[in-house]
XYZ file of C-alpha atoms in Angstrom:
617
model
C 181.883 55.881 -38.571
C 182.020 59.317 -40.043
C 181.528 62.329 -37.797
C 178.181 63.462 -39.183
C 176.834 59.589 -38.067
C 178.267 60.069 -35.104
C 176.632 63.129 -34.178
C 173.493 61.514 -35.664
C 173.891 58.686 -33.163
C 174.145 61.138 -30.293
C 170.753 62.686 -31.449
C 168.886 59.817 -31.681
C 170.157 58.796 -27.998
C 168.819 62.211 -27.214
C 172.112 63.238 -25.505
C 172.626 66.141 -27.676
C 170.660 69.100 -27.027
C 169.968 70.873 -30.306
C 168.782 67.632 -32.138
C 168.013 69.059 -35.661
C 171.161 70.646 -36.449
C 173.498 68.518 -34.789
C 177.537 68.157 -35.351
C 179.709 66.257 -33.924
C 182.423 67.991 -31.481
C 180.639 69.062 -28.365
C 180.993 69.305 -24.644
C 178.279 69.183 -22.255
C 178.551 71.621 -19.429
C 175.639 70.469 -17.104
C 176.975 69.421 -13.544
C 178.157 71.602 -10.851
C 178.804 75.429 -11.035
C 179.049 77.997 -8.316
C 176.088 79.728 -7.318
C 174.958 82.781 -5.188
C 172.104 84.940 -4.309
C 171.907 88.602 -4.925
C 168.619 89.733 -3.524
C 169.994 93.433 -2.549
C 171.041 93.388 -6.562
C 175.161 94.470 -5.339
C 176.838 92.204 -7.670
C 176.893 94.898 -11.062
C 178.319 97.310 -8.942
C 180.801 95.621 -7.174
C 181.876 94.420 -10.028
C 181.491 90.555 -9.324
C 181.733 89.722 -12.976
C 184.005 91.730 -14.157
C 187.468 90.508 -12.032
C 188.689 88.290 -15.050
C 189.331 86.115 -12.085
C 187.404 82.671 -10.783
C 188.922 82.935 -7.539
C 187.089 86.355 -7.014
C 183.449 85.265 -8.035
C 181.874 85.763 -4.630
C 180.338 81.844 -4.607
C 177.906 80.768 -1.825
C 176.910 77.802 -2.675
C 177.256 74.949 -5.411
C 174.337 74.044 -7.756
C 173.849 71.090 -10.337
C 172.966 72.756 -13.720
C 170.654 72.655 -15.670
C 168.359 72.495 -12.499
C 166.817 75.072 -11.460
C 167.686 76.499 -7.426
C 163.893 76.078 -6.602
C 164.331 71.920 -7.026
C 165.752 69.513 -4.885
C 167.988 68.293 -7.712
C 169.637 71.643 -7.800
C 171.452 70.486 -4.942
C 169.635 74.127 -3.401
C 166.035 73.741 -2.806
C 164.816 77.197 -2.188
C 161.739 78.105 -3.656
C 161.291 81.612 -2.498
C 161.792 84.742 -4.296
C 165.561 85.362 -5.580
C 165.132 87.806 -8.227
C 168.977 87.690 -8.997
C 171.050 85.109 -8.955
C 174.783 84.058 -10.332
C 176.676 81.520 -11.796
C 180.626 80.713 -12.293
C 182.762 78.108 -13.397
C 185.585 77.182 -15.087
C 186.281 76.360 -18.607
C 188.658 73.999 -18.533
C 191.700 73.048 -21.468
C 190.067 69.631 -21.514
C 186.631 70.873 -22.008
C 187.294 73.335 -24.496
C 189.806 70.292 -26.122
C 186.554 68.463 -26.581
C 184.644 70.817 -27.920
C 187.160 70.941 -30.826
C 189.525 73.543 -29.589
C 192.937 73.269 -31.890
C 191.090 72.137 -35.327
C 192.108 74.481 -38.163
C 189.958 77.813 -38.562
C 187.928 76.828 -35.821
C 185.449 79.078 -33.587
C 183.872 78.492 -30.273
C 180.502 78.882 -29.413
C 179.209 78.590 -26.238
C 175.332 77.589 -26.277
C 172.618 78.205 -23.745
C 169.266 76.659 -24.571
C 167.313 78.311 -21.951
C 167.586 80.671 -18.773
C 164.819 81.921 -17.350
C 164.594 85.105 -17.930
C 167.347 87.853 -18.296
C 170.546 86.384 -18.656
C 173.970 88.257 -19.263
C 176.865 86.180 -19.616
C 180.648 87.086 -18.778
C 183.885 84.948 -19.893
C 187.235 86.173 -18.045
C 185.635 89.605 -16.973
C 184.277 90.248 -20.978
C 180.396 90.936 -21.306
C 179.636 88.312 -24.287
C 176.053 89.577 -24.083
C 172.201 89.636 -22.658
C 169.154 87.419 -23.766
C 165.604 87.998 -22.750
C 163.520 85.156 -22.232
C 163.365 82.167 -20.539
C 162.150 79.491 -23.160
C 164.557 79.918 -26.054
C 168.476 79.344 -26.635
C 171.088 81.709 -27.525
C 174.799 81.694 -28.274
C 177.760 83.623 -27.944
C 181.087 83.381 -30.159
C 183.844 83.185 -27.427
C 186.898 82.442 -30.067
C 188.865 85.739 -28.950
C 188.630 84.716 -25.472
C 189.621 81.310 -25.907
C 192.428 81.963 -27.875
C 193.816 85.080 -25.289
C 193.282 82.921 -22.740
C 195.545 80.672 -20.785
C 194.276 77.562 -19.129
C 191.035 77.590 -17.822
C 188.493 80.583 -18.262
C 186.088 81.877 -15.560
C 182.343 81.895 -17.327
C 180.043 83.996 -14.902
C 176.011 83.931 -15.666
C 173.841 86.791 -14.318
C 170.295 85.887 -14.659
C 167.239 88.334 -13.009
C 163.771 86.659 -12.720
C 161.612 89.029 -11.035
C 158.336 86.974 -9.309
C 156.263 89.924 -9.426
C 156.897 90.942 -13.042
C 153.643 90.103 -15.033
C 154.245 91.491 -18.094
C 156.666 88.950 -18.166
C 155.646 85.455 -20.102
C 156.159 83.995 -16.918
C 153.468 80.233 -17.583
C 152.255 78.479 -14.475
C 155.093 79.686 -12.644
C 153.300 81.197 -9.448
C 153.430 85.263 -8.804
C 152.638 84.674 -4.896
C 155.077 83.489 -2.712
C 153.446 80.174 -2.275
C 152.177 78.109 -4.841
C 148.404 78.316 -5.180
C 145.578 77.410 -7.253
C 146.472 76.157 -10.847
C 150.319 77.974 -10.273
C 154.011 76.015 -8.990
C 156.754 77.011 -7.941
C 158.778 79.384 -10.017
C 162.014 77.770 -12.136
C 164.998 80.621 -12.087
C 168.213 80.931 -14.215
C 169.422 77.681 -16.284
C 167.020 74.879 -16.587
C 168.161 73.557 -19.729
C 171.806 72.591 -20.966
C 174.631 74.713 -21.594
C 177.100 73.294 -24.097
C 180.454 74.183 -26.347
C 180.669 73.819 -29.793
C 183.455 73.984 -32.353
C 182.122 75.201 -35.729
C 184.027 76.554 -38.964
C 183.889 80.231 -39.478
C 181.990 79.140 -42.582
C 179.010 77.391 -41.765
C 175.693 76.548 -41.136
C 173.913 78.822 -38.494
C 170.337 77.805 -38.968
C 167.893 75.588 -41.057
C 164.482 74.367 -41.250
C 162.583 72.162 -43.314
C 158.722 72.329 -44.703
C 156.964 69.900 -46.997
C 154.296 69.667 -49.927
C 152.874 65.996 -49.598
C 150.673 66.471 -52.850
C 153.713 67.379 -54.922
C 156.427 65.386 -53.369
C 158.733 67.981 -52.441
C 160.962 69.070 -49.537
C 161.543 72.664 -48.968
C 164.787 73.976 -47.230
C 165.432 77.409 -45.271
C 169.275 77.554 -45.056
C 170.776 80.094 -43.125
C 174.425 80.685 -43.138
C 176.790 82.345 -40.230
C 177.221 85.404 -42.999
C 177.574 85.840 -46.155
C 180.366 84.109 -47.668
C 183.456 85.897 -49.068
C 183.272 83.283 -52.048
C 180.420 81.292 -52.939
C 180.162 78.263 -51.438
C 178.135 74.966 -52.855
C 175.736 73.424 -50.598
C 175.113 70.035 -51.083
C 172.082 68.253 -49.217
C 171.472 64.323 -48.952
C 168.370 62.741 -48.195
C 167.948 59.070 -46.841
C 165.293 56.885 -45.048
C 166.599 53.543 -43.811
C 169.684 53.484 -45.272
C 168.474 54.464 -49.095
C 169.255 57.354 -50.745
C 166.059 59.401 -51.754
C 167.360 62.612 -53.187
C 171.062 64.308 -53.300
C 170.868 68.335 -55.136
C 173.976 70.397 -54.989
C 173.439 74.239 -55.467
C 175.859 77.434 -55.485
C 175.072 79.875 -52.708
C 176.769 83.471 -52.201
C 173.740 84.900 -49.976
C 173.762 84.473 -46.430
C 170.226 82.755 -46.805
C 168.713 80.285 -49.564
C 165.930 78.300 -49.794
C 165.793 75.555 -52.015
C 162.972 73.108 -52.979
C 164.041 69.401 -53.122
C 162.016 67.097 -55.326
C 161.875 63.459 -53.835
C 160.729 60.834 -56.882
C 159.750 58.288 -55.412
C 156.474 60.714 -53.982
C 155.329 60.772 -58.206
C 154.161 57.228 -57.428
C 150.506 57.728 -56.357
C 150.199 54.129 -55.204
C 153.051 54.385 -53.154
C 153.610 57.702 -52.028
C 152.199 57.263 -48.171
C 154.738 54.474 -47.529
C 157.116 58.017 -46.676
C 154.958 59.734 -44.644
C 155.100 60.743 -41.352
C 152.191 59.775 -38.711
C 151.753 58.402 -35.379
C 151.418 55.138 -36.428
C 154.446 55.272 -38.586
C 156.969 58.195 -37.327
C 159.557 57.619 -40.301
C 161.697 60.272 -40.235
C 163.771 61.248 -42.937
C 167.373 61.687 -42.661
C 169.358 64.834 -43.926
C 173.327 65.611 -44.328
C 173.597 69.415 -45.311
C 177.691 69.576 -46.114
C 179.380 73.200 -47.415
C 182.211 72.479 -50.233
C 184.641 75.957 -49.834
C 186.088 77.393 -53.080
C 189.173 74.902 -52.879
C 186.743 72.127 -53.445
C 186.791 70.667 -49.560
C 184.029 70.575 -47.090
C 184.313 73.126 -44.755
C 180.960 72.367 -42.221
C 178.891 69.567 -42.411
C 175.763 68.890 -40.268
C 172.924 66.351 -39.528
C 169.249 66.723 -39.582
C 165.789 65.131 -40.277
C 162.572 65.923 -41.464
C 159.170 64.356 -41.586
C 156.583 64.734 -44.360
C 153.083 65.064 -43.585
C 150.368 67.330 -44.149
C 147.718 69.075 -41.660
C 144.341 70.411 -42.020
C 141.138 70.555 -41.590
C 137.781 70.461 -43.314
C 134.116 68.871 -42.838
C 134.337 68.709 -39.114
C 137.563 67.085 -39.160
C 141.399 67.528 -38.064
C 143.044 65.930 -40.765
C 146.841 64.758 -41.058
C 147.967 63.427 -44.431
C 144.372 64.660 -45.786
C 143.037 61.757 -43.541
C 140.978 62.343 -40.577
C 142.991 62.013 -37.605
C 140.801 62.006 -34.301
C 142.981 63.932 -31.365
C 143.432 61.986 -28.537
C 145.137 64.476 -26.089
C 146.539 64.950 -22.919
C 147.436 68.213 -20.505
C 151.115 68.034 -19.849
C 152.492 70.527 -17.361
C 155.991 69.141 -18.389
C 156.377 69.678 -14.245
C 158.736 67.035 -12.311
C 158.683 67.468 -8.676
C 162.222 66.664 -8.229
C 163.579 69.332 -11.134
C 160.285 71.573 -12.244
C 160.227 72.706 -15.629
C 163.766 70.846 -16.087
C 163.991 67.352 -16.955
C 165.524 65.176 -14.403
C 167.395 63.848 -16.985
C 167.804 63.094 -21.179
C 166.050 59.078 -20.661
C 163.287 61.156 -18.493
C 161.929 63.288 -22.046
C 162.007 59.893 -23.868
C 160.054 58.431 -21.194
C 157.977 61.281 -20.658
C 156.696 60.525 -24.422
C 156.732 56.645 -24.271
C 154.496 56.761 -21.319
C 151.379 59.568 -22.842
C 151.982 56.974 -25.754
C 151.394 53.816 -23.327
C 148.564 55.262 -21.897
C 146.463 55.482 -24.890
C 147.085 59.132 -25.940
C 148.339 60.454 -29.589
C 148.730 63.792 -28.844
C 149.911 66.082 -25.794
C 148.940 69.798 -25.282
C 152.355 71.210 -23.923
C 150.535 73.625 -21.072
C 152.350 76.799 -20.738
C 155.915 75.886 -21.334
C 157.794 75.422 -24.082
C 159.584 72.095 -23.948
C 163.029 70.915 -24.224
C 164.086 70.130 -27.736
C 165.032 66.822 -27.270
C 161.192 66.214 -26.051
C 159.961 67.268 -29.717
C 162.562 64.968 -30.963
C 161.067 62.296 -29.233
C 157.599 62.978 -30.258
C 159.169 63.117 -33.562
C 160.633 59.801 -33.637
C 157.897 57.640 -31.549
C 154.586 59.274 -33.262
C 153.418 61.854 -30.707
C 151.390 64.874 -32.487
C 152.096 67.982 -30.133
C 150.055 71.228 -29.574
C 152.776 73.793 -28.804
C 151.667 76.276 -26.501
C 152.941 79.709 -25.383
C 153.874 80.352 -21.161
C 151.493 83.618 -20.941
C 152.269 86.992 -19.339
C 149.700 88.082 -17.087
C 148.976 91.801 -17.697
C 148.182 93.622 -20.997
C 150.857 96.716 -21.803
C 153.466 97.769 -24.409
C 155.806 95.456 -22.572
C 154.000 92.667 -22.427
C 153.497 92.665 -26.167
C 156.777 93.328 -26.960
C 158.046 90.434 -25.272
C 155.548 88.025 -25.871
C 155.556 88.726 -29.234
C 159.712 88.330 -29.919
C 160.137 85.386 -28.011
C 156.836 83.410 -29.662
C 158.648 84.241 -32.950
C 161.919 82.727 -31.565
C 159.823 79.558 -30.582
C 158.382 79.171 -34.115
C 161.782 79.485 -35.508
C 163.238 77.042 -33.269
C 160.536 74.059 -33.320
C 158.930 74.560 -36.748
C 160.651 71.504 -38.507
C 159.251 69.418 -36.207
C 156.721 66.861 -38.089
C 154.986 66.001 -34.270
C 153.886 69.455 -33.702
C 150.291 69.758 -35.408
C 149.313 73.190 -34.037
C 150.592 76.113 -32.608
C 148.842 78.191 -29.678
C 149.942 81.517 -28.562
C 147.420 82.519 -26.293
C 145.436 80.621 -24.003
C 142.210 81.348 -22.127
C 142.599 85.080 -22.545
C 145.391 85.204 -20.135
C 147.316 88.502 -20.460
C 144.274 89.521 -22.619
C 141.632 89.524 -20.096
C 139.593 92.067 -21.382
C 140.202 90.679 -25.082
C 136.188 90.370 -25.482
C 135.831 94.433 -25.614
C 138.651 96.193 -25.491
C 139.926 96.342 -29.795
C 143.592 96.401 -28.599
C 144.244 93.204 -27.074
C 141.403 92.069 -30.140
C 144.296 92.977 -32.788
C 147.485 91.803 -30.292
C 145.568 88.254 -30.493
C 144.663 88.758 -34.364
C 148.258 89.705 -34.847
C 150.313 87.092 -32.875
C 147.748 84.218 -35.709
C 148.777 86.446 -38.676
C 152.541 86.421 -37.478
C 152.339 82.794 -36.688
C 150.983 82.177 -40.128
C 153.701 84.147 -41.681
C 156.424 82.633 -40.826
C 154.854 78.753 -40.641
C 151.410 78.355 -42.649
C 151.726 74.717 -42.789
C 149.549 74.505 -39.284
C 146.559 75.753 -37.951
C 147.302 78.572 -35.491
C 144.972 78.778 -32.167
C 145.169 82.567 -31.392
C 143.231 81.754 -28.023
C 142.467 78.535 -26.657
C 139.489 78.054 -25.174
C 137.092 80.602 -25.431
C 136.869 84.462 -26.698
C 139.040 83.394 -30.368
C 139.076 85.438 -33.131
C 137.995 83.888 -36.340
C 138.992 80.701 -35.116
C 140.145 77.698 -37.632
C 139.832 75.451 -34.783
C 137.041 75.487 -32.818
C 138.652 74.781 -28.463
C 136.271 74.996 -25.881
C 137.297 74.268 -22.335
C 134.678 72.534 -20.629
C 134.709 70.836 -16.613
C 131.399 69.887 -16.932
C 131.756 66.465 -14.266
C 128.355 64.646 -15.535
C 129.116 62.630 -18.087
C 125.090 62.611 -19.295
C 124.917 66.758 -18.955
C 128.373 66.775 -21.030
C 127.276 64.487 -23.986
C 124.164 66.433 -24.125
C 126.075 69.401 -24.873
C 128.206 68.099 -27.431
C 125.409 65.516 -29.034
C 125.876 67.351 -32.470
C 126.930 69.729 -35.021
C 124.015 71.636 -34.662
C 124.422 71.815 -30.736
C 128.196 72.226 -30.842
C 127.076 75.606 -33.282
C 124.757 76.600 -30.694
C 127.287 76.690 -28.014
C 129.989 78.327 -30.342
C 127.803 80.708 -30.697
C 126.877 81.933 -27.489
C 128.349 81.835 -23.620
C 130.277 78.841 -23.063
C 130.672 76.543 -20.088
C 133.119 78.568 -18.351
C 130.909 81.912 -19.170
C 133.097 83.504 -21.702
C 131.973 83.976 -25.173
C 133.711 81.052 -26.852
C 133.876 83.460 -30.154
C 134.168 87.053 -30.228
C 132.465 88.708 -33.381
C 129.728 86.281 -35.980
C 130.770 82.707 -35.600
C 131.290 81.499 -39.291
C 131.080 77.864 -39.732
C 133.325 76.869 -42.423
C 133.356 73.483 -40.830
C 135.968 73.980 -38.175
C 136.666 71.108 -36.149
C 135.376 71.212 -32.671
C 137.587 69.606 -29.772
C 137.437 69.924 -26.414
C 140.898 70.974 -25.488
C 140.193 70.849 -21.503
C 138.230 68.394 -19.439
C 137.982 65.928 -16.418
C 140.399 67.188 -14.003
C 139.111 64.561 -11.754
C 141.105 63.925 -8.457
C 141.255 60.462 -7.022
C 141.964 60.545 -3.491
C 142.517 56.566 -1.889
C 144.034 58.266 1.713
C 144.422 61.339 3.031
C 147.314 62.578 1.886
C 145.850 64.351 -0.933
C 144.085 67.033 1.620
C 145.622 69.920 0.935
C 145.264 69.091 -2.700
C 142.410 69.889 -5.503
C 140.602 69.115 -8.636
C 137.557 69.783 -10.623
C 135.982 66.707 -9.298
C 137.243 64.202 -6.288
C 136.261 60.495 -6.053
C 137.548 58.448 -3.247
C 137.693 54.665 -4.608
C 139.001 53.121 -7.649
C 135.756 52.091 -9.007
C 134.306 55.211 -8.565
C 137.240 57.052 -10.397
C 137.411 54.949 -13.551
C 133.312 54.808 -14.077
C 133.312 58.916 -14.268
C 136.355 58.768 -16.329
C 134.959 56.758 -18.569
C 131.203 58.769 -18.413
C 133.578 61.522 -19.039
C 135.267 60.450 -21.953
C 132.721 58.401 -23.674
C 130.384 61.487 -23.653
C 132.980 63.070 -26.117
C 133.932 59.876 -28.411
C 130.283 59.160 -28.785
C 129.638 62.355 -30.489
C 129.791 62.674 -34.255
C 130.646 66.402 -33.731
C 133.521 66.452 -31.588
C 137.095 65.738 -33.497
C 139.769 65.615 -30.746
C 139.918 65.926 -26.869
C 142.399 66.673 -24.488
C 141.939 65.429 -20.473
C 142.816 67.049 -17.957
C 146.063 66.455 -16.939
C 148.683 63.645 -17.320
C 150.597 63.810 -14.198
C 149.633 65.583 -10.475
C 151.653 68.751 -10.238
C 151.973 69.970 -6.990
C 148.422 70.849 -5.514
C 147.087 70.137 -8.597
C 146.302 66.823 -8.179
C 143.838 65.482 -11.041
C 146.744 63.699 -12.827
C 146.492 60.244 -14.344
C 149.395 59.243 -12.799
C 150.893 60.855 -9.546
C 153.904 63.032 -9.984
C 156.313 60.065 -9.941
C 154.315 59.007 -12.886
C 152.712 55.916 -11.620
C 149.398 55.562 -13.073
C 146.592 55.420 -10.673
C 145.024 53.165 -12.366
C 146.911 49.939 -14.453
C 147.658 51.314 -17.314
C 145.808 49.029 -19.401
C 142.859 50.107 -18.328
C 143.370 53.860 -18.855
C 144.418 52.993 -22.357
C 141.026 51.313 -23.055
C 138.944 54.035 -21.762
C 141.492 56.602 -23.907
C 140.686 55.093 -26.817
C 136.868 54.184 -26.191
C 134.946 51.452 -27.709
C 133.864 54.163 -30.270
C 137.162 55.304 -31.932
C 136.592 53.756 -35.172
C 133.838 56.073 -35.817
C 136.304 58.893 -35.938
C 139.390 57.176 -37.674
C-alpha cells in the first residue's frame, strides 16, 4: 500500500482531520495538555509564554484536548466565564518522528482546526502567531524550531474568549452566565484537533474542486505553498471504484492554477447520471494530485475527492442534478452534553450522520456552528445534503462586520468542495442585523455577505437571511411554530397563499421580504417548525419547547398533523423540524441528548417521509 492509499484509508475511517487534502505522515495531538486560568489576564506580562521552558508554564490543572474546559470530557467542567485561558505541552522526539521529522527537505507544520476565539500560539518561548476566530483552522510552519531544538519542545496556546463580546460571531453560545432560552453553555479554546504534519517545502497548500454536470467536466483550484523556483508539473488522477476516469498532467510556475478536467465517460447522455453524486447514491470520486520537481521525481503528493452534482432551482422546486429534490431537514445544534460543540469522538460525527439518515431525514440545517470537517465528510460519503450555516454575532458595528465577514470567507474556502453541502446561509433570523428591515446599512452588510458568497462559490444558492426580512431572496425560508397542524396547512395550502404570506408579515411578525417580493418561482420551505417537547415524567421541568405533550400518543399524532400539513402542500419544497436532539433546556429534540429517539425510530422515519412524498420526488 502506497502512502497516498494509506492516507486515503485514514480519511475514509474519519481519523484524519483535514479529510480533503489528506497525506500520509501525521501525528495526532488530542489527549492531555496542561491547562490554567487567567481571569486577572497576568500571564502576557509575566511572561508565562515566553520562558522557552515547560517546566516554567505556570499549569493548574490538566485538560483532555480537543474538549472544551466547559464539558465534563475536558476532564474540567467549569462552565463559567474564563475569558483567558492557557495551554502547554510537550512536543516530544517521538511525536515529531511521526509526523515525518528526518525525511529529506522536510517542514513541519503544526495544524489547529479550531480554537475558539483568539488564539496565539508559542513553541519554546517563539510567538508562531495569532488567529481570530473560533470555527476555522490555521497553521504555523515550526521547521526552525524543530530543527534548533533539542528533545522535546514546550508548545504554549493562549486563547481569549470574552462572554460578553457580541460583536463577536459567538452562535448559540450563551452571553449570560447561565444558559437560558434558545442559548448553552459557551465552548472556550480548542474544541477541535490539533495535529503535526510533515510536508515538502514544495507542495500543495490548498485545493478545491467545482463541477459542470451538463458538460462533463471537473474544475480544479490548486494552490501551491509559493511560487516555485522552477516550474513544477502537476499531475492529477481521477478514479471511482477502482477505474481510472481521467489522468491530465500540466506545467505550473504560478503559485495558483486552475485547470478544467474533462471526464469522457459524462459525453454519454444515456449514461452520464451513473457518476453523479446524490443521497441515494453518494459516489464520490477519488483524486491523487502528485507534484513532479524539475529532476523528474515527485516531490508532494496528496489525496482528495470530489462529487459531481448540480443544484438549483426553478418552478417551485429545489432541484439537485436538474431533478427535483424535496428537502427533508432537520435542526442540528451539533451540541453533545458530554463535549458541547466538540465531538465526543471521530465514530460520534459518523454516527451523528447515520442516525439523521436512520430517522428519515436527507438533509440537516447545521444551526449556528460550523461543523467539524470530518462531519461534511461523512455527509459526503453516506448521502446527507447539508445547509451550512454561519454562528452569528449579536450586535451590528464596524467590528462585527469585519469579523463576520473574514471568517465566513474562510468557511467557504474551507468546505466548498463538499458535494453534501446544497446551500450556504450567512445570516439567520436577522441576528446581528436586527434592525436590517430599515436601517440601509445592515440592508447592504446582508446584500454583501450573498454577493461575496456568490463570488467565490456560485454553484449554490446563498440564503443571505434565513427566515424572514431576506433580500431578494433565491430561496424563499420562512420560520413558522405555528402548533395546529389544520391552521398550518391552511397557510401553506398553495402557491398563491405561500405569495400572500411572502408578501406581507410573517408568522413570527417580521416581514419575511424586505423591498417588492418578485416571484421568479423560488422555492418555498419551511426551514423551522415543530419544536414540540414530549415530556413522559417530570424531569423535563425546568425545560421548554414551542409546544409540550405529555404521552406518546399524543406526541406522534401532532407530529404527524405537523408534518403532513407541509408534505400535503403542492407549494412547499423542503422542510426542516425543529430540532434533532434536546440540547440543554431546549428540549424539543427527537431524540434526547444521548440520542435515543423518543419514539422507535421506525416510526419517526414514516412520519419524516409522509405518505405523500412521491408527490414531491
Amino acid at each position: 500500500m502506497t502512502g497516498t492509499d494509506e492516507a486515503l484509508v485514514s480519511a475514509a475511517e474519519g481519523s484524519y482531520p483535514r479529510p480533503q487534502l489528506v497525506r500520509p505522515l501525521w501525528c495526532d495531538l488530542s489527549g492531555p495538555w496542561g491547562f490554567a486560568y487567567d481571569d486577572e489576564r497576568v500571564g502576557l506580562d509575566e511572561g508565562w509564554p515566553t520562558t522557552g521552558s515547560f517546566a516554567h508554564i505556570p499549569v493548574k490543572a490538566t485538560i483532555t484536548v480537543p474538549f472544551p474546559p466547559e464539558s465534563v470530557a475536558s476532564g474540567i467542567g467549569d462552565p463559567s466565564f474564563h475569558p483567558v485561558v492557557w495551554y502547554a505541552r510537550e512536543l516530544t522526539a517521538a511525536e515529531l518522528d511521526q509526523a515525518g521529522r528526518g525525511r529529506q527537505g522536510s517542514r513541519i507544520l503544526l495544524h489547529f482546526a479550531a480554537v475558539d476565539y483568539v488564539a496565539d500560539v508559542w513553541l519554546n518561548g517563539q510567538h508562531l502567531g495569532r488567529h481570530v476566530g473560533g470555527q476555522t483552522p490555521f497553521t504555523f510552519d515550526i521547521t526552525a524550531q524543530v530543527t534548533a531544538g533539542r528533545g522535546s519542545l514546550a508548545l504554549v496556546v493562549r486563547a481569549e474568549d470574552d462572554p460578553l463580546d457580541v460583536a463577536q460571531p459567538r452562535g448559540k453560545q450563551d452571553w449570560q452566565a447561565e444558559p437560558h432560552g434558545i442559548w448553552y453553555d459557551r465552548t472556550t479554546g480548542i474544541w477541535q484537533p490539533v495535529w503535526l504534519e510533515a510536508v515538502p517545502e514544495q507542495r500543495v497548500e490548498h485545493l478545491s474542486w467545482s463541477c459542470d454536470v451538463a458538460r462533463g467536466t471537473v474544475e480544479l483550484d490548486l494552490e501551491l505553498a509559493g511560487r516555485p523556483r522552477t516550474p513544477v508539473t502537476v499531475q492529477v488522477g481521477l478514479r471511482y471504484a477502482g477505474e481510472l476516469l481521467a489522468e491530465v498532467s500540466f506545467r505550473q510556475g504560478e503559485p495558483r492554477s486552475r485547470t478544467v478536467i474533462t471526464l469522457p465517460q459524462q459525453q454519454n447522455g444515456q449514461d452520464y447520471e451513473s457518476l453523479l453524486w446524490s443521497p441515494d447514491h453518494p459516489r464520490l470520486i477519488d483524486a491523487v494530485v502528485t507534484l513532479i520537481g524539475a529532476a523528474g521525481t515527485p516531490v508532494d503528493e496528496v489525496a482528495s475527492y470530489l462529487g459531481l452534482r448540480s443544484v438549483g432551482w426553478a418552478d417551485g422546486r429545489f432541484l439537485l442534478n436538474d431533478r427535483p429534490c424535496y428537502l427533508r431537514s432537520v435542526l442540528s445544534q451539533g451540541y453533545w452534553p458530554e463535549s458541547h460543540l466538540a465531538a465526543p469522538s471521530a465514530d460520534a460525527l459518523r454516527a451523528e450522520v447515520q442516525l439523521i439518515l436512520d430517522l428519515g431525514f436527507n438533509a440537516a440545517r447545521l444551526h449556528q456552528k460550523i461543523e467539524d470537517p470530518r462531519f461534511l465528510a461523512w455527509a459526503d460519503r453516506l448521502g446527507l445534503l447539508v445547509w451550512s450555516e454561519f454562528p452569528a454575532a449579536f450586535e451590528f458595528s464596524v467590528t462585527a462586520v469585519e469579523r463576520t465577514t473574514r471568517e465566513w470567507l474562510e468557511v467557504v474556502r474551507r468546505d466548498r468542495s463538499h458535494p453534501s453541502i446544497i446551500t450556504w446561509v450567512p445570516l439567520n433570523e436577522s441576528w446581528g442585523v436586527q434592525s436590517i428591515a430599515t436601517d440601509p446599512q445592515q440592508q447592504a452588510f446582508a446584500r454583501s455577505l450573498r454577493d461575496l458568497t456568490l463570488a467565490l462559490d456560485p454553484s449554490r444558492p446563498v440564503v443571505s437571511n434565513d427566515g424572514w426580512e431576506q433580500i431578494d431572496p433565491e430561496l424563499w425560508t420562512i420560520h413558522d411554530y405555528t402548533t395546529d397542524p389544520e391552521t398550518f396547512a391552511a397557510t401553506y395550502v398553495d402557491r398563491d397563499a405561500v405569495r400572500t404570506l411572502m408578501s406581507g408579515v410573517g408568522p413570527p411578525g417580521r416581514r419575511l421580504v424586505l423591498g417588492e417580493l418578485v416571484d421568479r418561482g423560488q422555492p418555498a420551505m419551511v426551514t423551522e417548525f415543530g419544536g414540540v417537547r414530549y415530556t413522559p415524567d417530570a424531569e423535563a421541568a425546568n425545560t421548554w419547547g414551542y409546544a409540550t405533550v405529555g404521552d406518546a400518543g399524543a406526541y406522534e399524532g401532532l407530529l404527524r398533523g405537523l408534518f403532513t400539513a407541509l408534505q400535503s402542500s403542492p407549494a412547499v419544497a423542503g422542510f426542516c423540524y425543529t430540532q434533532l436532539t434536546d440540547t440543554m433546556q431546549e428540549a424539543n429534540g427527537l431524540t434526547d441528548a444521548d440520542r435515543r429517539p423518543k419514539l422507535d425510530a421506525t416510526v419517526i422515519r414514516s412520519i419524516v417521509h409522509g405518505e405523500d412524498r412521491r408527490h414531491h420526488e
